[in-house]
Short mmCIF file of C-alpha atoms in Angstrom, two decimals:
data_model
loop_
_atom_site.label_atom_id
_atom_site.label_comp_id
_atom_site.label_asym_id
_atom_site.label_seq_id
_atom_site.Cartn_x
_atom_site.Cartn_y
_atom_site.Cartn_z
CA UNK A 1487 0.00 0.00 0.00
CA UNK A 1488 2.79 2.11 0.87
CA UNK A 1489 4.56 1.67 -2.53
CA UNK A 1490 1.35 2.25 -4.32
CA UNK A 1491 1.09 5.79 -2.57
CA UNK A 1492 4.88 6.48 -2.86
CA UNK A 1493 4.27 5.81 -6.78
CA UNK A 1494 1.25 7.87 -7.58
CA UNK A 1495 3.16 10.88 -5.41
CA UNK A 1496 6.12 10.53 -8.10
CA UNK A 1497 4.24 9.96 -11.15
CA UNK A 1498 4.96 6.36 -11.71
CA UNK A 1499 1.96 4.91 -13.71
CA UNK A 1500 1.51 1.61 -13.03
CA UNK A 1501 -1.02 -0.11 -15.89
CA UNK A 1502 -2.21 -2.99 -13.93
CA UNK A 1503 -3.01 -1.08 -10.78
CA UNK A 1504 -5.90 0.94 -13.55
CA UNK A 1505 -6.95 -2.60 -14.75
CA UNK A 1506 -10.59 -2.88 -12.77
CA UNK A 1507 -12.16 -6.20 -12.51
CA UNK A 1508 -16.08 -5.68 -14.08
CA UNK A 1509 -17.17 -8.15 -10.81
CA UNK A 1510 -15.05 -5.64 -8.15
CA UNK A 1511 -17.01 -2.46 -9.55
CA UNK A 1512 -20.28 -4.44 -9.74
CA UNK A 1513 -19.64 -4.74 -6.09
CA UNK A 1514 -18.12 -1.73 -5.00
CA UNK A 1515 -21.56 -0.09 -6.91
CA UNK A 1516 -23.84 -2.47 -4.92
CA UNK A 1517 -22.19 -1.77 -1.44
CA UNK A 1518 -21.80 1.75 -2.27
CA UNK A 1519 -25.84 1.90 -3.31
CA UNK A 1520 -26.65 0.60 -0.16
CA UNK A 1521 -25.26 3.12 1.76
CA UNK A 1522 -26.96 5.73 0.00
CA UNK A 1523 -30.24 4.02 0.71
CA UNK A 1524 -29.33 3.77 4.80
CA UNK A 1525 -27.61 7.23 4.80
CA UNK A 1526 -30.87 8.80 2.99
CA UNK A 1527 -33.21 6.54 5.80
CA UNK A 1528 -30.87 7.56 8.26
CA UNK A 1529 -31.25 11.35 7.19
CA UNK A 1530 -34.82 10.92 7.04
CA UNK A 1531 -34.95 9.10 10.41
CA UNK A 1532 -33.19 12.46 11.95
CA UNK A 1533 -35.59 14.83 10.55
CA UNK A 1534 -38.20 13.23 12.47
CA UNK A 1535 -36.13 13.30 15.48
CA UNK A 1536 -35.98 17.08 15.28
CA UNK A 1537 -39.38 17.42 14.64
CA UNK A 1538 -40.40 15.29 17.98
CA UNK A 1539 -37.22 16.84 19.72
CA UNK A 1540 -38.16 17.98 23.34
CA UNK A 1541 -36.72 20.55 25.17
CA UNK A 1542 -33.26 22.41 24.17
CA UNK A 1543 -30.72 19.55 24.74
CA UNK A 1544 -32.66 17.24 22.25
CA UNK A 1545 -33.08 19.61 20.44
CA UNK A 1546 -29.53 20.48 19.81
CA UNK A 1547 -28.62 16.63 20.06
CA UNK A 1548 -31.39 16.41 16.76
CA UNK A 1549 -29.52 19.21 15.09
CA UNK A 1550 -26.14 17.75 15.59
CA UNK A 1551 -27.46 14.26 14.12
CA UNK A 1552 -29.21 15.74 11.33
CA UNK A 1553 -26.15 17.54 10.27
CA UNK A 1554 -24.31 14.67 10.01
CA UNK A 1555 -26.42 12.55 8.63
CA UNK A 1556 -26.95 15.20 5.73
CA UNK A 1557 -22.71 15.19 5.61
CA UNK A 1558 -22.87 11.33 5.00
CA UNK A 1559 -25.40 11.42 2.08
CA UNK A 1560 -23.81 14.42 0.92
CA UNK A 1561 -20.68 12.30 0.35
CA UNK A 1562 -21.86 9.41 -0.72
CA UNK A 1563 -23.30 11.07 -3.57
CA UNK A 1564 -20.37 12.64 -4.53
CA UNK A 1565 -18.37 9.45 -4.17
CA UNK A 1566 -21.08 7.87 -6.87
CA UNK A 1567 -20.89 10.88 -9.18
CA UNK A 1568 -16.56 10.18 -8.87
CA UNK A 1569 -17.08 6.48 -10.08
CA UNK A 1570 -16.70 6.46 -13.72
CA UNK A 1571 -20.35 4.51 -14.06
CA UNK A 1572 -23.32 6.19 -16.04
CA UNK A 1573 -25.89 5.23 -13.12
CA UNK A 1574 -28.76 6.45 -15.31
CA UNK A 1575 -28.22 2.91 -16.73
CA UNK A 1576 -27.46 0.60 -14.37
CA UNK A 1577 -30.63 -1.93 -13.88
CA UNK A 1578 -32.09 -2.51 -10.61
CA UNK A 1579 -32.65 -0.83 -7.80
CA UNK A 1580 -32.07 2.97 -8.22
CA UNK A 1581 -32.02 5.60 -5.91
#
């Protein structure tokens, strides 16, 4: 792992490390669609939270939660617009 760091930081290009098995991104996609799915149920979950939120240190405790939660799905998303994948038509489930 090391050397692979050490190598992009000097420039060395390295074909094989580019080479992606189609079976690793099929998975990495998968995995990486299910955390979208609990991040945005997760997000959701916290908006209720704050809405049922009692008294000012739930209340801040919901804010605090809900921020995060908003952080995660935030960059989740952006990690699936990074992936070089047109998601538009990948079959199955779809957020």
């Amino acid at each position: 792992m090391l050397e692979r760091f050490w190598n992009k930081r000097e420039g060395v290009d390295n074909a094989e490390e580019h080479q992606v098995n189609p079976r690793d991104k099929k998975r990495e996609m998968d995995k990486l669609r299910l955390e979208i799915k609990q991040a945005l149920e997760d997000k959701r979950a916290t908006e209720m939270m704050f809405q049922h939120a009692v008294g000012q240190d739930e209340v801040e405790w919901a804010i605090l939660r809900q921020m995060a939660a908003e952080q995660r799905y935030r960059m989740l998303l952006n990690k699936a617009r990074a992936m070089d994948v047109d998601w538009s038509r990948v079959r199955g489930y779809v957020l």
